[in-house]
Coordinates of C-alpha atoms in Angstrom, one line a residue:
M51 CA -3.4 25.3 50.4
S52 CA -5.2 23.9 47.3
T53 CA -7.3 26.4 45.5
H54 CA -9.7 24.3 43.6
S55 CA -12.6 22.5 45.2
D56 CA -12.5 19.0 46.7
N57 CA -15.4 17.7 44.5
G58 CA -14.0 19.0 41.1
E59 CA -16.8 21.4 40.9
R60 CA -16.4 23.8 37.8
Q61 CA -15.2 27.1 38.8
G62 CA -12.8 27.8 36.1
K63 CA -13.1 28.3 32.3
P64 CA -15.0 26.5 29.6
V65 CA -13.2 23.7 27.8
V66 CA -14.3 22.6 24.4
Y67 CA -13.5 19.2 23.2
Q68 CA -13.6 18.9 19.4
V69 CA -14.5 15.6 17.9
F70 CA -14.5 14.8 14.2
T71 CA -17.6 12.8 14.5
R72 CA -17.2 10.3 11.8
L73 CA -13.7 9.5 12.9
F74 CA -14.1 9.2 16.7
G75 CA -15.7 5.9 17.1
N76 CA -14.2 4.1 14.2
T77 CA -12.4 0.8 15.3
N78 CA -11.5 -0.1 11.7
S79 CA -7.5 0.1 11.2
N80 CA -7.2 -0.7 7.4
N81 CA -6.5 3.0 6.3
Q82 CA -6.5 2.2 2.7
P83 CA -6.1 5.4 0.7
W84 CA -9.2 6.5 -0.9
G85 CA -10.8 3.6 1.0
T86 CA -14.7 3.1 1.0
V87 CA -16.7 3.1 4.2
E88 CA -16.9 -0.7 3.8
Q89 CA -13.0 -0.8 3.6
N90 CA -11.9 1.8 6.2
G91 CA -15.1 2.1 8.5
V92 CA -16.8 5.1 9.9
G93 CA -17.9 6.1 13.4
K94 CA -21.4 6.6 14.4
F95 CA -23.6 8.8 16.8
S96 CA -24.0 5.6 18.9
D97 CA -20.4 5.4 19.7
F98 CA -20.6 8.2 22.0
T99 CA -21.7 6.0 24.7
P100 CA -21.9 7.1 28.4
K101 CA -18.3 5.5 28.7
A102 CA -17.1 7.5 25.9
L103 CA -18.7 10.7 27.2
E104 CA -17.3 10.2 30.7
A105 CA -13.7 9.9 29.1
I106 CA -14.4 13.2 27.3
K107 CA -15.5 15.0 30.4
S108 CA -12.7 13.8 32.4
L109 CA -10.5 16.3 30.4
G110 CA -12.4 19.1 32.0
T111 CA -14.8 19.3 29.1
S112 CA -17.7 21.6 29.3
H113 CA -18.9 21.6 25.6
I114 CA -18.4 19.0 23.0
W115 CA -18.1 20.3 19.3
Y116 CA -19.4 17.6 17.1
T117 CA -17.7 18.6 13.8
G118 CA -19.4 17.3 10.6
V119 CA -22.9 16.8 11.9
P120 CA -24.9 18.8 9.2
H121 CA -25.6 16.8 6.1
H122 CA -22.9 17.6 3.7
A123 CA -22.0 16.1 0.3
V124 CA -20.9 12.4 0.7
I125 CA -20.2 9.7 -2.1
N126 CA -22.1 6.8 -0.4
E127 CA -25.2 5.6 -2.0
Y128 CA -28.3 6.8 0.0
T129 CA -31.0 7.0 -2.8
D130 CA -33.1 4.4 -0.9
F131 CA -33.7 7.1 1.8
G132 CA -34.5 9.9 -0.9
I133 CA -31.1 11.4 -0.9
S134 CA -29.6 12.4 -4.3
N135 CA -26.2 11.0 -5.1
D136 CA -23.2 13.4 -4.9
D137 CA -21.0 13.9 -7.8
P138 CA -17.3 13.2 -7.0
D139 CA -16.2 15.9 -9.4
V140 CA -17.5 18.4 -6.7
V141 CA -16.9 16.5 -3.6
K142 CA -13.4 16.6 -1.8
G143 CA -12.3 13.2 -0.6
R144 CA -14.2 9.8 -0.3
A145 CA -16.2 11.0 2.7
G146 CA -16.7 14.8 1.8
S147 CA -15.9 18.0 3.2
P148 CA -17.9 18.9 6.4
Y149 CA -17.9 22.5 5.2
A150 CA -20.0 21.6 1.9
V151 CA -23.4 21.5 3.6
K152 CA -26.0 19.9 1.4
D153 CA -29.0 20.0 3.8
Y154 CA -29.1 22.3 6.9
Y155 CA -32.0 20.7 8.3
N156 CA -30.7 17.1 8.6
V157 CA -27.5 15.3 9.6
N158 CA -24.8 13.3 7.9
P159 CA -26.4 9.9 7.0
D160 CA -22.9 8.2 7.5
L161 CA -23.3 8.8 11.2
A162 CA -26.5 7.0 11.8
D163 CA -26.9 3.2 12.3
N164 CA -30.3 3.8 10.3
P165 CA -30.0 6.6 7.9
A166 CA -33.9 6.9 7.9
K167 CA -33.6 7.8 11.6
R168 CA -30.5 9.9 11.5
L169 CA -32.1 13.0 12.9
E170 CA -33.6 11.0 15.8
E171 CA -30.2 9.4 16.5
F172 CA -28.5 12.9 16.7
E173 CA -31.3 14.2 18.9
A174 CA -30.5 11.1 21.3
L175 CA -26.9 12.0 21.4
I176 CA -27.8 15.6 22.4
E177 CA -29.7 14.1 25.2
R178 CA -26.9 11.7 26.2
T179 CA -24.3 14.6 26.2
H180 CA -26.6 16.7 28.4
S181 CA -27.1 13.8 30.8
A182 CA -23.4 13.4 31.0
G183 CA -23.2 17.3 32.2
M184 CA -21.8 18.7 28.9
K185 CA -23.2 20.9 26.2
V186 CA -23.4 20.5 22.4
I187 CA -21.8 22.7 19.7
I188 CA -22.2 22.2 16.0
D189 CA -21.1 24.0 12.9
I190 CA -22.9 26.5 10.9
V191 CA -20.9 27.5 7.8
P192 CA -22.7 30.7 6.7
N193 CA -20.2 31.8 3.8
H194 CA -21.0 28.8 1.5
V195 CA -23.0 25.7 0.9
A196 CA -22.4 22.7 -1.2
R197 CA -22.7 23.1 -5.0
D198 CA -25.8 20.7 -5.1
Y199 CA -27.7 22.1 -2.0
Q200 CA -31.2 20.3 -1.6
S201 CA -32.9 20.2 1.8
L202 CA -35.1 17.0 2.3
S203 CA -36.0 17.9 5.7
A204 CA -36.7 21.7 5.9
P205 CA -39.8 22.7 7.7
E206 CA -43.0 23.3 5.6
G207 CA -42.6 26.6 4.0
T208 CA -38.9 26.8 4.0
V209 CA -37.4 27.8 0.5
D210 CA -34.0 26.3 -0.4
F211 CA -31.0 28.4 -1.0
G212 CA -31.1 29.5 -4.6
A213 CA -34.7 28.2 -5.4
N214 CA -36.2 31.6 -6.2
D215 CA -33.0 33.3 -7.6
D216 CA -33.0 35.5 -10.7
T217 CA -30.0 33.6 -12.4
S218 CA -30.2 36.2 -15.4
V219 CA -28.0 38.7 -13.4
E220 CA -24.8 38.4 -11.4
Y221 CA -26.2 39.9 -8.3
A222 CA -29.6 40.8 -6.8
R223 CA -29.9 41.4 -3.0
D224 CA -32.4 38.6 -2.5
N225 CA -30.5 36.0 -4.5
S226 CA -28.9 33.3 -2.5
F227 CA -25.9 33.1 -4.8
Y228 CA -23.9 35.1 -7.2
Y229 CA -23.7 33.9 -10.9
V230 CA -21.4 34.0 -13.9
V231 CA -24.1 34.9 -16.3
N232 CA -24.7 32.8 -19.4
E233 CA -21.7 30.5 -18.7
A234 CA -21.9 26.9 -17.5
F235 CA -19.7 25.6 -14.6
Q236 CA -16.8 23.7 -15.7
V237 CA -15.0 21.4 -13.2
P238 CA -11.5 22.3 -12.1
T239 CA -8.6 20.1 -13.4
A240 CA -5.1 19.4 -12.2
D241 CA -2.3 17.2 -13.4
N242 CA -1.8 15.4 -10.1
Y243 CA -5.5 14.9 -9.0
Q244 CA -8.4 12.6 -9.8
P245 CA -11.6 12.4 -7.9
L246 CA -11.5 9.1 -5.8
G247 CA -7.9 8.7 -6.6
G248 CA -9.0 7.6 -10.3
E249 CA -11.4 5.0 -9.2
P250 CA -14.3 4.7 -11.9
H251 CA -17.6 6.1 -10.7
P252 CA -20.8 6.6 -12.7
L253 CA -20.8 10.5 -11.9
S254 CA -17.0 10.9 -12.0
D255 CA -16.9 12.0 -15.6
G256 CA -15.3 15.7 -15.4
K257 CA -18.6 17.2 -15.7
F258 CA -21.2 18.7 -13.3
D259 CA -24.5 20.3 -14.6
E260 CA -24.7 24.1 -13.4
F261 CA -26.0 26.7 -15.6
P262 CA -25.3 29.5 -15.0
A263 CA -22.2 28.9 -13.1
K264 CA -22.2 30.2 -9.4
W265 CA -19.3 32.0 -7.6
T266 CA -17.1 29.6 -5.6
G267 CA -17.2 29.6 -2.0
N268 CA -13.9 31.5 -1.5
G269 CA -15.2 34.2 -3.8
A270 CA -13.6 32.9 -7.0
R271 CA -15.8 34.5 -10.0
A272 CA -14.7 32.2 -12.8
A273 CA -17.0 29.6 -14.4
Q274 CA -14.0 27.1 -14.1
P275 CA -12.5 27.6 -10.7
D276 CA -8.9 26.8 -10.0
I277 CA -8.3 23.3 -8.4
N278 CA -7.2 25.2 -5.2
D279 CA -10.4 27.1 -4.9
W280 CA -13.2 25.9 -2.8
Y281 CA -14.7 24.5 -6.0
E282 CA -17.0 22.1 -4.0
T283 CA -18.9 24.9 -2.6
V284 CA -20.7 28.2 -3.6
K285 CA -20.7 31.5 -1.9
V286 CA -23.7 32.7 -0.2
N287 CA -24.9 36.3 -0.9
Y288 CA -25.5 38.5 2.0
G289 CA -26.4 41.7 0.2
V290 CA -22.8 42.5 -0.5
K291 CA -22.6 43.9 -4.1
P292 CA -19.9 42.6 -6.5
D293 CA -18.0 45.8 -6.0
G294 CA -18.0 45.2 -2.2
T295 CA -20.5 47.9 -1.2
Y296 CA -23.4 47.0 1.1
D297 CA -27.1 46.6 0.2
F298 CA -28.4 46.6 3.8
P299 CA -28.5 49.1 6.8
M300 CA -25.1 49.6 8.3
L301 CA -24.8 49.2 12.0
P302 CA -23.9 52.6 13.8
N303 CA -20.5 52.5 15.6
E304 CA -22.1 53.2 19.0
Y305 CA -23.7 49.7 18.8
S306 CA -20.3 48.2 19.9
Q307 CA -21.3 49.2 23.3
K308 CA -25.0 48.3 23.1
S309 CA -26.6 45.3 24.6
I310 CA -28.1 42.1 22.9
E311 CA -31.6 43.5 23.4
E312 CA -30.6 46.8 21.7
H313 CA -28.9 44.9 18.7
A314 CA -32.1 42.9 18.3
A315 CA -34.4 46.0 18.5
F316 CA -32.2 47.7 15.8
W317 CA -32.9 45.1 13.3
K318 CA -36.5 44.5 14.1
G319 CA -38.8 45.7 11.1
K320 CA -35.9 46.2 8.7
D321 CA -35.9 44.7 5.2
L322 CA -33.0 42.5 5.0
P323 CA -31.4 40.2 2.5
D324 CA -33.2 36.9 2.2
S325 CA -30.0 34.8 3.2
W326 CA -30.2 36.5 6.6
Y327 CA -33.4 35.2 7.4
K328 CA -32.6 31.8 5.9
F329 CA -29.5 31.3 8.4
R330 CA -31.5 32.8 11.2
D331 CA -34.1 30.1 10.8
I332 CA -31.5 27.4 10.6
A333 CA -29.7 28.4 13.8
H334 CA -33.2 28.7 15.7
Y335 CA -34.0 25.2 14.2
W336 CA -30.9 23.6 16.1
I337 CA -31.5 25.7 19.2
D338 CA -34.9 24.1 19.3
K339 CA -33.3 20.6 18.9
G340 CA -31.4 21.1 22.0
V341 CA -28.0 22.4 20.4
D342 CA -26.2 24.7 22.9
G343 CA -24.1 26.7 20.6
F344 CA -22.4 27.1 17.3
R345 CA -18.8 27.3 15.7
F346 CA -19.2 29.7 12.9
D347 CA -16.8 28.8 10.0
M348 CA -15.0 31.6 8.2
A349 CA -17.0 34.2 10.1
E350 CA -14.9 37.1 8.8
M351 CA -16.0 36.3 5.2
V352 CA -19.7 37.4 6.1
P353 CA -20.5 41.1 7.1
V354 CA -20.5 41.9 10.8
E355 CA -23.9 43.5 10.6
F356 CA -25.4 39.9 9.8
W357 CA -23.6 38.7 13.0
S358 CA -25.3 41.3 14.9
F359 CA -28.7 40.3 13.5
L360 CA -28.2 36.6 13.9
N361 CA -26.5 36.4 17.2
S362 CA -28.8 38.8 19.0
S363 CA -31.6 36.7 17.7
I364 CA -30.0 33.5 19.0
K365 CA -29.2 35.0 22.5
Q366 CA -32.8 36.3 22.5
K367 CA -33.8 32.7 22.2
A368 CA -31.1 31.1 24.2
P369 CA -29.1 33.6 26.5
D370 CA -26.4 31.0 27.3
A371 CA -25.8 30.0 23.7
F372 CA -22.0 29.4 23.2
L373 CA -20.9 31.4 19.9
L374 CA -17.5 30.8 18.7
A375 CA -16.3 32.3 15.4
E376 CA -13.3 31.4 13.0
V377 CA -11.6 34.9 12.4
Y378 CA -8.0 35.4 11.5
Q379 CA -7.7 39.1 10.9
P380 CA -6.7 40.8 14.3
D381 CA -8.1 44.2 12.8
K382 CA -11.5 42.7 13.0
Y383 CA -11.4 41.1 16.3
R384 CA -13.1 43.8 18.2
D385 CA -15.7 44.4 15.7
Y386 CA -16.9 40.7 15.6
L387 CA -17.0 40.6 19.2
H388 CA -18.7 44.1 20.1
K389 CA -20.6 44.6 17.0
G390 CA -21.2 41.2 15.9
K391 CA -21.8 39.7 19.5
M392 CA -19.6 36.9 19.2
D393 CA -18.7 35.2 22.6
Y394 CA -15.4 33.8 21.3
L395 CA -13.0 34.1 18.4
Y396 CA -9.8 31.8 17.5
D397 CA -6.6 33.3 18.9
K398 CA -4.5 31.8 16.0
V399 CA -2.6 34.6 14.3
G400 CA -1.4 36.0 17.4
F401 CA -1.1 33.2 20.3
Y402 CA -1.2 30.1 18.4
D403 CA 1.2 30.9 15.8
T404 CA 3.8 32.5 18.2
L405 CA 3.4 29.5 20.6
K406 CA 3.8 27.1 17.6
A407 CA 7.2 28.9 16.7
I408 CA 8.5 28.4 20.3
M409 CA 7.5 24.8 20.3
Q410 CA 9.6 24.4 17.2
G411 CA 12.5 26.0 18.7
K412 CA 12.3 29.2 16.4
G413 CA 10.6 31.7 18.8
K414 CA 11.0 33.7 22.1
V415 CA 8.6 33.7 25.0
T416 CA 8.9 37.5 25.1
D417 CA 7.1 37.4 21.8
L418 CA 4.4 35.3 23.3
V419 CA 4.0 37.8 26.0
A420 CA 3.7 40.6 23.7
V421 CA 1.0 39.1 21.4
H422 CA -1.0 38.1 24.5
K423 CA -0.7 41.8 25.6
E424 CA -2.0 43.0 22.3
V425 CA -5.5 41.4 23.1
S426 CA -5.4 42.1 26.8
D427 CA -8.7 44.0 26.5
I428 CA -10.5 41.0 25.0
A429 CA -8.4 38.1 26.2
P430 CA -11.2 36.2 28.0
H431 CA -12.9 36.1 24.4
M432 CA -9.9 34.7 22.5
L433 CA -10.2 30.9 22.3
H434 CA -6.8 29.0 22.7
F435 CA -5.9 25.7 21.0
L436 CA -2.8 23.8 20.0
E437 CA -4.8 21.5 17.5
N438 CA -7.9 21.5 15.6
H439 CA -9.1 19.9 12.3
D440 CA -7.4 22.6 10.2
E441 CA -4.0 22.6 11.9
Q442 CA -1.2 20.2 11.9
R443 CA -0.9 17.5 14.7
I444 CA 1.7 18.5 17.2
A445 CA 3.4 15.0 16.9
S446 CA 3.6 15.3 13.1
P447 CA 7.1 16.0 11.7
D448 CA 6.2 19.3 10.1
F449 CA 5.0 20.6 13.5
A450 CA 7.1 19.6 16.5
G451 CA 7.7 16.0 15.7
S452 CA 6.7 14.9 19.3
A453 CA 3.5 15.2 21.4
E454 CA 5.9 15.7 24.4
R455 CA 6.7 19.3 22.9
G456 CA 3.2 20.1 23.5
K457 CA 3.2 19.6 27.1
P458 CA 4.7 22.9 28.2
A459 CA 2.4 24.6 25.4
L460 CA -0.7 23.1 26.7
A461 CA 0.0 24.4 30.4
V462 CA 0.6 27.9 29.1
S463 CA -2.1 28.0 26.7
A464 CA -4.6 26.5 28.9
L465 CA -3.7 28.4 32.1
I466 CA -2.7 31.8 30.9
S467 CA -6.3 33.1 30.3
S468 CA -9.7 32.8 31.4
S469 CA -10.7 32.2 27.6
P470 CA -11.9 28.7 26.6
T471 CA -9.4 26.0 25.7
L472 CA -10.0 23.8 22.8
L473 CA -8.8 20.2 22.6
Y474 CA -9.0 17.9 19.5
F475 CA -9.8 14.4 19.9
G476 CA -6.6 12.3 19.9
Q477 CA -4.5 15.3 20.9
D478 CA -4.2 14.0 24.5
V479 CA -2.7 10.6 23.3
G480 CA -0.3 12.1 20.9
E481 CA -2.1 11.4 17.5
D482 CA 0.5 12.3 14.7
G483 CA -1.8 12.5 11.6
S484 CA 0.5 10.4 9.5
E485 CA -2.1 8.4 7.7
E486 CA -2.2 8.6 3.7
T487 CA -5.9 8.6 3.3
G488 CA -6.4 10.1 -0.1
F489 CA -7.4 13.8 -0.4
G490 CA -4.8 16.1 1.1
D491 CA -1.5 15.3 2.7
P492 CA -0.7 13.9 6.2
T493 CA 0.1 15.8 9.2
R494 CA -3.5 16.6 9.7
T495 CA -5.9 14.0 10.6
S496 CA -8.0 13.8 7.3
I497 CA -11.4 15.7 7.2
F498 CA -12.1 14.4 3.8
D499 CA -12.0 10.6 3.8
Y500 CA -12.8 7.5 6.1
V501 CA -9.9 6.8 8.3
G502 CA -9.0 5.1 11.6
V503 CA -7.1 7.4 14.1
P504 CA -4.5 4.9 15.6
A505 CA -3.4 6.5 18.9
H506 CA -7.1 7.4 19.6
Q507 CA -8.1 4.0 18.8
R508 CA -5.6 2.5 21.3
F509 CA -7.1 4.7 24.0
M510 CA -10.7 3.8 22.9
N511 CA -9.8 0.2 23.6
G512 CA -12.9 -1.2 21.7
G513 CA -15.2 1.2 23.5
K514 CA -13.8 0.9 26.9
F515 CA -12.1 4.3 26.6
D516 CA -9.6 3.3 29.3
G517 CA -6.2 3.6 27.4
G518 CA -6.1 -0.3 27.6
Q519 CA -4.1 -0.5 24.3
S520 CA -2.2 2.9 24.7
T521 CA 1.6 2.9 25.0
K522 CA 3.2 4.0 28.2
V523 CA 4.1 7.4 26.7
E524 CA 0.6 7.9 25.5
K525 CA -0.9 7.0 29.1
E526 CA 1.5 9.6 30.7
L527 CA 0.6 12.1 28.1
H528 CA -3.2 11.6 28.7
D529 CA -2.8 11.9 32.5
F530 CA -0.8 15.1 32.0
Y531 CA -3.6 16.6 29.9
K532 CA -6.2 15.4 32.7
R533 CA -4.2 17.2 35.4
V534 CA -3.7 20.5 33.4
M535 CA -7.1 20.6 32.3
S536 CA -8.5 19.9 35.7
I537 CA -6.9 23.2 36.9
A538 CA -8.3 25.1 34.0
A539 CA -11.8 23.6 34.6
T540 CA -12.1 23.9 38.4
N541 CA -9.5 26.4 39.9
P542 CA -11.2 29.8 40.4
A543 CA -7.9 31.7 39.8
I544 CA -8.3 30.8 36.3
V545 CA -10.8 33.6 36.1
G546 CA -8.6 35.9 38.2
E547 CA -5.9 38.4 37.1
Y548 CA -3.1 37.5 34.9
Q549 CA 0.4 38.6 35.5
S550 CA 3.4 37.8 33.3
L551 CA 6.5 37.2 35.5
H552 CA 8.6 36.5 32.4
S553 CA 10.7 39.8 32.2
L554 CA 11.2 39.8 36.0
N555 CA 12.8 36.1 35.9
L556 CA 14.7 37.0 32.7
G557 CA 16.4 39.9 34.4
V558 CA 17.6 37.9 37.6
E559 CA 21.5 37.4 37.7
N560 CA 23.0 34.1 37.9
S561 CA 19.9 32.4 37.0
A562 CA 19.3 29.8 34.2
Y563 CA 16.1 31.2 33.2
S564 CA 16.1 32.2 29.5
E565 CA 13.7 32.7 26.4
Q566 CA 12.8 29.0 26.4
Q567 CA 11.2 29.3 29.9
F568 CA 7.8 31.1 30.7
T569 CA 6.5 32.2 34.1
F570 CA 3.3 33.7 34.9
A571 CA 0.6 33.9 37.8
R572 CA -3.2 34.0 38.1
V573 CA -4.7 35.5 41.2
Q574 CA -8.3 35.5 42.5
D575 CA -9.1 36.8 46.0
D576 CA -5.5 36.4 47.5
H577 CA -5.2 32.8 46.2
G578 CA -4.0 31.6 42.8
F579 CA -1.1 29.6 41.0
V580 CA 2.2 30.2 39.5
V581 CA 3.3 28.5 36.4
I582 CA 6.8 27.9 35.2
A583 CA 7.1 26.0 31.9
N584 CA 10.3 24.9 30.0
F585 CA 10.0 24.8 26.3
S586 CA 13.4 23.3 25.9
D587 CA 14.1 19.5 25.3
A588 CA 17.1 20.0 27.7
P589 CA 17.0 20.2 31.5
V590 CA 17.5 23.6 33.0
G591 CA 18.7 24.8 36.4
K592 CA 19.5 26.4 38.7
I593 CA 16.6 29.0 38.0
E594 CA 16.3 31.6 40.6
F595 CA 12.5 31.5 40.6
T596 CA 11.2 34.8 41.5
V597 CA 7.6 35.9 42.4
P598 CA 6.7 39.2 43.6
A599 CA 5.4 39.5 47.2
S600 CA 2.4 41.5 45.9
V601 CA 1.2 38.5 43.6
L602 CA 1.5 36.1 46.5
G603 CA -0.2 38.4 48.9
A604 CA 2.3 37.5 51.7
N605 CA 4.8 39.2 53.9
N606 CA 6.2 36.1 55.9
K607 CA 9.9 35.4 55.7
T608 CA 9.2 32.0 53.9
I609 CA 6.3 30.8 52.2
S610 CA 5.4 27.3 50.9
L611 CA 3.6 26.8 47.8
E612 CA 1.9 23.5 47.0
P613 CA 2.3 21.4 43.7
L614 CA -0.9 21.2 41.2
L615 CA 1.1 18.8 38.9
S616 CA 3.3 15.8 39.6
H617 CA 6.2 17.6 41.2
D618 CA 7.4 18.6 44.6
S619 CA 6.3 21.6 46.7
I620 CA 8.5 24.6 46.9
S621 CA 9.5 26.9 49.7
L622 CA 10.3 30.6 48.8
E623 CA 12.2 33.1 50.9
K624 CA 11.5 36.8 51.0
D625 CA 14.2 39.1 49.4
D626 CA 13.1 42.7 49.7
V627 CA 9.9 42.9 47.5
N628 CA 10.2 39.4 46.0
Y629 CA 10.1 35.7 47.0
R630 CA 12.9 33.4 45.5
A631 CA 13.8 29.9 45.4
S632 CA 16.3 27.9 43.4
L633 CA 14.7 25.1 41.2
S634 CA 15.4 23.0 38.2
L635 CA 13.2 22.0 35.4
S636 CA 13.4 18.6 33.5
G637 CA 13.4 18.9 29.6
L638 CA 9.9 20.1 28.6
E639 CA 8.8 20.0 32.3
T640 CA 5.9 22.5 33.7
K641 CA 5.5 23.1 37.3
V642 CA 2.3 24.7 38.7
F643 CA 2.4 25.9 42.4
A644 CA -0.8 27.0 44.3
F645 CA -0.8 29.7 46.9

């Protein structure tokens, strides 16, 4: 009996599809290191056609995270549009880091067919995305801004970051930045690095005019940051004094249990650091434009009290806003969810890191069961992913060396929890991130340079998005992703109860089941599915596949389970309190059975 609806109606979990916006629609395949936009090409907002959006939605997508939308520092010449040129000495790569935002009230001019109309073009993309039945997420980067922040598009009365700062002191509560008093900024140097790969540029002279120097985005306090610091950015001051003490009201612990409305009421009428209001206004501006939520970069570097203030204000305005935070410190998870009112956090340090080790043949499934149990109280809020712009591509040699090794991991990651699953563009066709593009090393698709993404380009097939140029292996991988993500998006059991069956199956005598296989169930209202995944390259069998009668809600002598992936059904026989059947798995195979 199939437990998901016949029409594919969404009854499951959120699925976030992350696109690196300037790379997604690019059809240029030159990939010259440090190549200009003319040499290597760039994707546009207009590349997200109805056909492209339909292909994205076919992966179960509910939300598209358009990465790199806010106007960040770039090298291209846009002075005809009133945009000042950016200095390569404080820009990473040819195309610039999306996390060095230069103007929060406009969008990256590279992404527009007509840079003068860039904001209107993004607003049209928001409308197209909504018409395709999906929601829009963009980045907000609260911890830092570009060294040369300058908004051309801010609403009347808005004061730029730093415009009213008292630069004679290291810290003042309402300063936007921290200062290295009486010292000029010096560009960092390294023996093996030259901006733009050494290509001459009028502004590339080893100098950047900034006096006094500001603290760097990662908190480095030297006038000359290290080359490995986030030197292209400056840290925003939230009222945290240089000694780490707070210059704003503390949120009482009992607010962990209080509502959005109570959090908003707590902050009403309080005198708060100026940066808090600046970012509140930025978030509200984009909500008013139709954006449905935000991915907050390095949220753990900003006080949790600010998040209570910001997120309660967002939720008052847009109750269904999707708020996702990049947080890597497990001891802060519950504070950022309960006090900070985040909807979702990255489950990287526990789930992703453990799963990656298993994919590489270094870890045990028992460890994955344990780390998932550690967050059992907040599991629905812990977003799962196998790739994103910060992480290595699965197919890269430094990760797993083959996209096929991601197949059992996808099934486990996407189906074990009701938390959102994030897919990165190109992941579903096995992109390997091998392009030498300029700034940074391969294994991650570059976020700093202009580049074509080959496996994705083959799937894109000149805008048809039909896999017309994809290899047979790429097509099969894409089909597998679609099948798994359909279960995640439409099967109501995904929001039901989770039960690990790993230790039970590990303890069965005369069974080939080992630490390289994982079995679990999800149950909702006496229906559900059971997953058994093989992380080994080698086939395994015979496994004495064992499922408790209490999970299946059955008492018949035999019970038949139907397949949700491309495999056969299975018949199990009751043996005391469990049902059992012998089965085999091919290398890297996953089976999902519905009951």
